[in-house]
mmCIF file of C-alpha atoms and ligand atoms in Angstrom:
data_model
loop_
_atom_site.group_PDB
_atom_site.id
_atom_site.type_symbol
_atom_site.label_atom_id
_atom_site.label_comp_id
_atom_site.label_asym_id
_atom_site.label_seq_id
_atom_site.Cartn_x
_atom_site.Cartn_y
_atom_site.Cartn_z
ATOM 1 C CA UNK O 1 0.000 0.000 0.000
ATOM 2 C CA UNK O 2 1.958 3.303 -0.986
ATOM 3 C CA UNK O 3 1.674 6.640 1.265
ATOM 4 C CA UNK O 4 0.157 9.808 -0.060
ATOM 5 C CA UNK O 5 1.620 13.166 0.660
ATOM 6 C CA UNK O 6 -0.070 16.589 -0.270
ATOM 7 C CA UNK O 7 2.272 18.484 -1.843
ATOM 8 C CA UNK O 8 2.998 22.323 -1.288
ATOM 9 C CA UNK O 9 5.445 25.633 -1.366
ATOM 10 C CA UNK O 10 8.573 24.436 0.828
ATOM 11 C CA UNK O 11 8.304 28.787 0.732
ATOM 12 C CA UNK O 12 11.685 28.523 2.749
ATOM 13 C CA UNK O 13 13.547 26.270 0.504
ATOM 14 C CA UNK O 14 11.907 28.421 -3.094
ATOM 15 C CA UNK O 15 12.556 31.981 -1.384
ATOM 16 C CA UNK O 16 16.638 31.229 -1.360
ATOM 17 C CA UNK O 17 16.066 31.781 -5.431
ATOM 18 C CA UNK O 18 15.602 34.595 -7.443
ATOM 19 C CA UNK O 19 13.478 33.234 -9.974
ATOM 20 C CA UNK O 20 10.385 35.343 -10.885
ATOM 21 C CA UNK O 21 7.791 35.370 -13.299
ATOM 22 C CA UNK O 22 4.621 36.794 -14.414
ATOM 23 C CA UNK O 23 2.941 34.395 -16.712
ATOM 24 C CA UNK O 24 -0.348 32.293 -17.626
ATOM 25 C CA UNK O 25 -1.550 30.162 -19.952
ATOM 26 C CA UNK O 26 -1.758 30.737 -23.672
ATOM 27 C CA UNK O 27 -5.437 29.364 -23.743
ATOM 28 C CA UNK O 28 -8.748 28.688 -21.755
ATOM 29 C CA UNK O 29 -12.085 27.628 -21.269
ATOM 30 C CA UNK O 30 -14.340 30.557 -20.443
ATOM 31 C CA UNK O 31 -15.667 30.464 -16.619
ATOM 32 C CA UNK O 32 -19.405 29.553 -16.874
ATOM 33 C CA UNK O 33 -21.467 32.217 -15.993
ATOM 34 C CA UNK O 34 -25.015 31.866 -14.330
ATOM 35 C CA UNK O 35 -25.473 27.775 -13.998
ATOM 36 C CA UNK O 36 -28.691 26.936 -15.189
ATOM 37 C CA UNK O 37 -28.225 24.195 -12.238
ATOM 38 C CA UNK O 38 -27.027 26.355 -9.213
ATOM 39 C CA UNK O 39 -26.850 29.703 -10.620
ATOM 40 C CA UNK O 40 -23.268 30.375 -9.824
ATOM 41 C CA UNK O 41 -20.960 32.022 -11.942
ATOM 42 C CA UNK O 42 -17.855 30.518 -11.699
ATOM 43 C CA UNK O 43 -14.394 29.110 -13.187
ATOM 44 C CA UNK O 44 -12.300 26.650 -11.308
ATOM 45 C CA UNK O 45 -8.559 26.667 -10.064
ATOM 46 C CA UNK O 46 -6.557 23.923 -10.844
ATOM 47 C CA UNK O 47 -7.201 21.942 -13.833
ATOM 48 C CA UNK O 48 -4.368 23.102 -16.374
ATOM 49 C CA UNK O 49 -2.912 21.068 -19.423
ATOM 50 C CA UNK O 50 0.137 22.745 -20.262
ATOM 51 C CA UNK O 51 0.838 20.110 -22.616
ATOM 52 C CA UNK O 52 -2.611 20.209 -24.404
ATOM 53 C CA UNK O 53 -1.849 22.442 -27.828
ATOM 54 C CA UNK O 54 -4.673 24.098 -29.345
ATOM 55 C CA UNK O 55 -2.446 25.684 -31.434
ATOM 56 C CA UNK O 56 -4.235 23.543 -34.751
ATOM 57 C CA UNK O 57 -7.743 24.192 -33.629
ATOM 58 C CA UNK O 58 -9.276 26.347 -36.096
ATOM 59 C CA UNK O 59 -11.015 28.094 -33.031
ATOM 60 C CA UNK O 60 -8.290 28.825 -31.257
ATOM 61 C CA UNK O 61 -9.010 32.565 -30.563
ATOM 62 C CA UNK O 62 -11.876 31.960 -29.042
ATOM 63 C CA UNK O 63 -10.252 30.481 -25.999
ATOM 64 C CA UNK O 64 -7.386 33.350 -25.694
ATOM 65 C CA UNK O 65 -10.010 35.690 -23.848
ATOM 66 C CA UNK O 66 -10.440 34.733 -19.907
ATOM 67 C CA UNK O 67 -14.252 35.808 -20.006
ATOM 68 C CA UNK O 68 -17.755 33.649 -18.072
ATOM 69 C CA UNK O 69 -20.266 32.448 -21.056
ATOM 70 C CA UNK O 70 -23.430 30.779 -20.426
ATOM 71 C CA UNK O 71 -24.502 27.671 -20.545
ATOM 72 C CA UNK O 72 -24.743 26.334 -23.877
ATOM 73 C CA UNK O 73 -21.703 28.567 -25.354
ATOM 74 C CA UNK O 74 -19.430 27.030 -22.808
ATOM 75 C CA UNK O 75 -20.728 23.210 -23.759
ATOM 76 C CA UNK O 76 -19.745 24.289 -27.389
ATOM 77 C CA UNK O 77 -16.259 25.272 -26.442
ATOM 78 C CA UNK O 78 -15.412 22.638 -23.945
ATOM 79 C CA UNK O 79 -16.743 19.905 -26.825
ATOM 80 C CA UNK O 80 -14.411 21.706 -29.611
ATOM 81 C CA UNK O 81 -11.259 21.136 -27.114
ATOM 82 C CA UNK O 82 -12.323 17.652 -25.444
ATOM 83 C CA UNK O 83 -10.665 16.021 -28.090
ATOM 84 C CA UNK O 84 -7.277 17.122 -27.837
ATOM 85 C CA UNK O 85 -7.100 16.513 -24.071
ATOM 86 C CA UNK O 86 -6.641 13.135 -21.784
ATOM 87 C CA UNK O 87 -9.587 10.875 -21.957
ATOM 88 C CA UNK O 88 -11.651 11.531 -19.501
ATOM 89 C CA UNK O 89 -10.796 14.710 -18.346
ATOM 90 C CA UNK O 90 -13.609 16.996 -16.855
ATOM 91 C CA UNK O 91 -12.552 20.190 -18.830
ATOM 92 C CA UNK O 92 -14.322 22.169 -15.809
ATOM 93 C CA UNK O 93 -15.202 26.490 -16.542
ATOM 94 C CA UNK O 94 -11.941 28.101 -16.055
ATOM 95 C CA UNK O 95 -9.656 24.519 -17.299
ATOM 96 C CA UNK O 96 -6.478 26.160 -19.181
ATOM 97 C CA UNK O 97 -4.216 24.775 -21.494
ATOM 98 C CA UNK O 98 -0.950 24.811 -23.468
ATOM 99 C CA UNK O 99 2.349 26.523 -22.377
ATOM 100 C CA UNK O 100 2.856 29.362 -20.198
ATOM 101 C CA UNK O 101 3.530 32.336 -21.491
ATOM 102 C CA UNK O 102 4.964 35.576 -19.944
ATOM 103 C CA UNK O 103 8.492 36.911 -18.988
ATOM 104 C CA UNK O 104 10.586 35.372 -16.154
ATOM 105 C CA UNK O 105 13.863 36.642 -14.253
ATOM 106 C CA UNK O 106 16.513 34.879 -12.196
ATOM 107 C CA UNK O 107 17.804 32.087 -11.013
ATOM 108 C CA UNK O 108 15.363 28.766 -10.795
ATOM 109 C CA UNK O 109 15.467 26.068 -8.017
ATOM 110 C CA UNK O 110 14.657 22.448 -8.724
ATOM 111 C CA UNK O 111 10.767 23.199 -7.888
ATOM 112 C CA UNK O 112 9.296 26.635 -8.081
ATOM 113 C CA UNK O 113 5.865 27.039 -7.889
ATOM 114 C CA UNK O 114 2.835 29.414 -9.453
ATOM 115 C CA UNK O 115 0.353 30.173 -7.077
ATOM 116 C CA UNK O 116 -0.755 26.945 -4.673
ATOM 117 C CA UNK O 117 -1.361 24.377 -7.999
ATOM 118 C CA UNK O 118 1.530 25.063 -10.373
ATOM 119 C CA UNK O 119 4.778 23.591 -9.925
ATOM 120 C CA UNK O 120 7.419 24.405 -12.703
ATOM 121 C CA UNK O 121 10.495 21.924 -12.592
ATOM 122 C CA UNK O 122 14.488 22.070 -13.787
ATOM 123 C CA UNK O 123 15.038 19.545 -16.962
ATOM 124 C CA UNK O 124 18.182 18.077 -14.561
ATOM 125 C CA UNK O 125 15.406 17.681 -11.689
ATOM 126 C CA UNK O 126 12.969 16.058 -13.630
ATOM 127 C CA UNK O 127 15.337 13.822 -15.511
ATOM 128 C CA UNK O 128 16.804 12.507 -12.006
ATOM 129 C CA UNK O 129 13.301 11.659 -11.062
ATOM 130 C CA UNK O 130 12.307 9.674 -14.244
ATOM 131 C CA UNK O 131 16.032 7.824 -14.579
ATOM 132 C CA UNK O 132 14.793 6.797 -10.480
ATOM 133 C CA UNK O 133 11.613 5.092 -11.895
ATOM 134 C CA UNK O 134 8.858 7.703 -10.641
ATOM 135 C CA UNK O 135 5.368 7.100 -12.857
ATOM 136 C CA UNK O 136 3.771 9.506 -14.530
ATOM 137 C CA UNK O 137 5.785 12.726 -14.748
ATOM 138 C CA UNK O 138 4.761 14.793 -17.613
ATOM 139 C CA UNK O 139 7.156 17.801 -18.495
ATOM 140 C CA UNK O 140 5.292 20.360 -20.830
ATOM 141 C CA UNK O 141 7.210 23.173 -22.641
ATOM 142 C CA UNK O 142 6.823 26.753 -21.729
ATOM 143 C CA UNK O 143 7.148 30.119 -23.410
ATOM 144 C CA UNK O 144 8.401 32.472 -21.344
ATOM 145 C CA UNK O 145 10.934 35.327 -22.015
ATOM 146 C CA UNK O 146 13.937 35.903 -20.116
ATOM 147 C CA UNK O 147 15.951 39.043 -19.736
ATOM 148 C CA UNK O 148 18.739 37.010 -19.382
ATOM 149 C CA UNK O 149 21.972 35.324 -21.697
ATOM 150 C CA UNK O 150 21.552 31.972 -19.691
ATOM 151 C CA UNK O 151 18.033 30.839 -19.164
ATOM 152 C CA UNK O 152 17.352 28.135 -17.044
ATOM 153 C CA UNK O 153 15.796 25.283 -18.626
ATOM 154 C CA UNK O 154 12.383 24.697 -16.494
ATOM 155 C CA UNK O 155 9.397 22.638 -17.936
ATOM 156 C CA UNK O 156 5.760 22.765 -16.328
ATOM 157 C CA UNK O 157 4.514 19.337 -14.455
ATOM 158 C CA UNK O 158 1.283 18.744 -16.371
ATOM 159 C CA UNK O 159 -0.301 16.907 -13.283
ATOM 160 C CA UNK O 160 -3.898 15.553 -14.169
ATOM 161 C CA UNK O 161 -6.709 15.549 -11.823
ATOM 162 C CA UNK O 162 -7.413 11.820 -10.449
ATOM 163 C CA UNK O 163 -8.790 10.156 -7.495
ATOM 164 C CA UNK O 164 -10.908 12.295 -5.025
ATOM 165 C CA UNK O 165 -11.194 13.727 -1.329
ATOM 166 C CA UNK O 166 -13.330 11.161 0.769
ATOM 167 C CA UNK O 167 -16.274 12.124 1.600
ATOM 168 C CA UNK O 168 -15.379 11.927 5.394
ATOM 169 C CA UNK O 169 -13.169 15.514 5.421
ATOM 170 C CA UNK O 170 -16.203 17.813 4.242
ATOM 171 C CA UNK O 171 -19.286 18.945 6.938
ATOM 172 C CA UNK O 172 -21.790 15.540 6.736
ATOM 173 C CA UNK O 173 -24.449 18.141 5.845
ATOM 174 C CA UNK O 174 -22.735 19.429 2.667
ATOM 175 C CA UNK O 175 -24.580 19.609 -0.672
ATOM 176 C CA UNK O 176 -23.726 17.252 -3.577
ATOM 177 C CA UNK O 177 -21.657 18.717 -6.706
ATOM 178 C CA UNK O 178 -24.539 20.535 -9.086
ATOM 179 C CA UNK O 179 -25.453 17.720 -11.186
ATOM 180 C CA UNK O 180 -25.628 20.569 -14.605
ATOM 181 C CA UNK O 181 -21.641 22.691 -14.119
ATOM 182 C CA UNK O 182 -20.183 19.944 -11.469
ATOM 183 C CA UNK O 183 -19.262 22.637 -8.697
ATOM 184 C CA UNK O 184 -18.365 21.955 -5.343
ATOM 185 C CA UNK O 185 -19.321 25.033 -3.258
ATOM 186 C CA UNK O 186 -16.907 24.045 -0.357
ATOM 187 C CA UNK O 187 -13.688 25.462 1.275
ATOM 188 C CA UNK O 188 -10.848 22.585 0.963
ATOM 189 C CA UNK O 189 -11.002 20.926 4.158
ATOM 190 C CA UNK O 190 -7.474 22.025 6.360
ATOM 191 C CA UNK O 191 -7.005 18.017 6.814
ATOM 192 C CA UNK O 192 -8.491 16.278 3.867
ATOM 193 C CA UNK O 193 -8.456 12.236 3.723
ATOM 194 C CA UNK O 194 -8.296 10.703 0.717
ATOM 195 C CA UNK O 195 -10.851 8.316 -0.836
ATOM 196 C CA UNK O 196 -8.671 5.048 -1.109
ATOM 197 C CA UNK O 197 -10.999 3.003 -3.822
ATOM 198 C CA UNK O 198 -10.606 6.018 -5.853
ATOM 199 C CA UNK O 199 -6.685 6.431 -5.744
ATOM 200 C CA UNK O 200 -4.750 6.133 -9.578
ATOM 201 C CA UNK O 201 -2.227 2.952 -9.185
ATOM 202 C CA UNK O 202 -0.487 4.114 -12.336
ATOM 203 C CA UNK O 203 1.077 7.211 -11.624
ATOM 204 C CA UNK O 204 3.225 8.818 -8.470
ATOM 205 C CA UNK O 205 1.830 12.108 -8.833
ATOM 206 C CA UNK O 206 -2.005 14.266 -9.352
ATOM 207 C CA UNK O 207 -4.195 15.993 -8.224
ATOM 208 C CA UNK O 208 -7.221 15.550 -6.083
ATOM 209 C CA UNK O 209 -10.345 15.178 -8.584
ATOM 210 C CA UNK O 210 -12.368 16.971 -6.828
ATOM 211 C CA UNK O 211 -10.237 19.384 -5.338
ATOM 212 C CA UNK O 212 -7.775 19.956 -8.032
ATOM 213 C CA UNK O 213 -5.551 22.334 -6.087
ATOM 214 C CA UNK O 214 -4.478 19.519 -3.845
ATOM 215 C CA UNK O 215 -1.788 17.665 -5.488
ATOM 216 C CA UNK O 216 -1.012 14.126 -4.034
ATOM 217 C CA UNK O 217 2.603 12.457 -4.553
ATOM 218 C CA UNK O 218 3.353 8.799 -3.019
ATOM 219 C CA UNK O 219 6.256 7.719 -1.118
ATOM 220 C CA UNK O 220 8.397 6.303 -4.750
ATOM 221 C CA UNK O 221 8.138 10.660 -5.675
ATOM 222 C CA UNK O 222 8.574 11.792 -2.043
ATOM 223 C CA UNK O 223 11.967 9.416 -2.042
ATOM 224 C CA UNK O 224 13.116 10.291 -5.459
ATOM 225 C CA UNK O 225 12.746 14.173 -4.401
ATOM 226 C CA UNK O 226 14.646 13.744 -1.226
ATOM 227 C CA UNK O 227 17.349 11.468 -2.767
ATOM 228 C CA UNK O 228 18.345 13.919 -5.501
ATOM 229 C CA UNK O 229 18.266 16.592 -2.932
ATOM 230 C CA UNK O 230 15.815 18.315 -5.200
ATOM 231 C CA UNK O 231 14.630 21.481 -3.088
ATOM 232 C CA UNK O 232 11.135 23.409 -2.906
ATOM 233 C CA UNK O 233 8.447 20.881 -2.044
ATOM 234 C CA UNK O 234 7.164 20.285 1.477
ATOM 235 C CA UNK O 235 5.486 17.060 1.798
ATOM 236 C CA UNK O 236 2.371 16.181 4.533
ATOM 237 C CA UNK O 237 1.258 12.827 4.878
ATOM 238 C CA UNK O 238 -2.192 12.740 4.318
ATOM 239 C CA UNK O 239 -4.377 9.389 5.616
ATOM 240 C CA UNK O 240 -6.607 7.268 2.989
ATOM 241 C CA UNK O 241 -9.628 5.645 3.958
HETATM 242 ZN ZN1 ZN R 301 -24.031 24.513 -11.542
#
């Protein structure tokens, strides 16, 4: 039975670099705006494809805009790109896809990340981790601009969303996803369990299905990280039931 570990910001380890950026993805799907289900407007944090290029999709432009559609426009999009991305995928509002784009500065650790659900790795760091036998590691390309001679040469983790939070670690009286857009309206629980008949046996790293900004690495990628010496993630066990 492997361990899980929720993976986030080792903020002391990542602040001993300079590396900065201001970037985002190149596309999107628009959020969704006024659920014909719940009525909520909303786009989701989390679910990014780096890897995903939409680059050959005649439509392209129309996901370059971050903007909330309805309903039926949002179906159209999300059908247009379903596609090009992983089988089964949700593709929830506010999903983003192909490489980042923006300028970056400085010097990069082995991990660095973007917000809480974006971790951008160093080619030599990811290599070590794949020649050590970790599963599913998926290093996209990015596009960003550097001011300087040297760039480093980082890659962003396309981590898909699999497996979910048991039910256990949200309030027993909370409401069921809406059945039309698939929201959760609930705060991520501070100690979230993981639903073990759910877990992926295929990969060592994802995220939470439905909690996307949780992302889950087993002991083989906690060892592999701490054996290279590979700085910038702090690991918490998390329990599976
Ligand atoms: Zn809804």
């Amino acid at each position: 039975m492997p361990r899980y570990f929720w993976l986030r910001d080792d903020t002391v380890a990542t602040a001993r670099y300079s590396g900065d950026f201001d970037a985002a993805h190149k596309w999107g799907l628009p959020g969704l705006k006024d659920c014909p289900g719940c009525g909520a407007t909303w786009g989701g944090a989390g679910h990014n494809y780096p890897a995903v290029d939409l680059s050959l999709l005649p439509e392209r432009g129309e996901f370059e805009e971050p903007r909330p559609e309805p309903f039926h426009e949002f179906i159209r999009l999300q059908a247009l790109v379903r596609p090009l991305a992983p089988p089964n995928s949700k593709l929830p509002p506010g999903t983003r896809f192909g490489p980042l784009e923006g300028t970056a500065s400085g010097q990069f650790g082995p991990f660095m990340w973007l917000g809480i659900s974006m971790i951008i790795v160093r080619r030599d760091a990811l290599d070590s981790l794949q020649a050590a036998g970790v599963r599913g590691l998926l290093g996209a390309r990015t596009e960003l601009r550097f001011r300087q001679k040297a760039p480093p040469d980082i890659l962003e983790l396309q981590i898909e969303p699999r497996g979910l939070l048991h039910r256990d670690c949200f309030p027993p009286d909370a409401a069921p996803p809406c059945a039309t857009c698939g929201r959760l309206g609930l705060r991520r629980p501070d100690d979230p369990i993981l639903d073990e008949a759910s877990l992926p046996t295929d990969t060592d790293l994802f995220r939470v299905g439905n909690f996307a900004t949780v992302i889950i690495g087993t002991d083989r990628f906690k060892a592999a990280v701490e054996q290279g010496g590979w700085e910038g993630i702090q690991f918490r066990e998390l329990p599976v039931r």
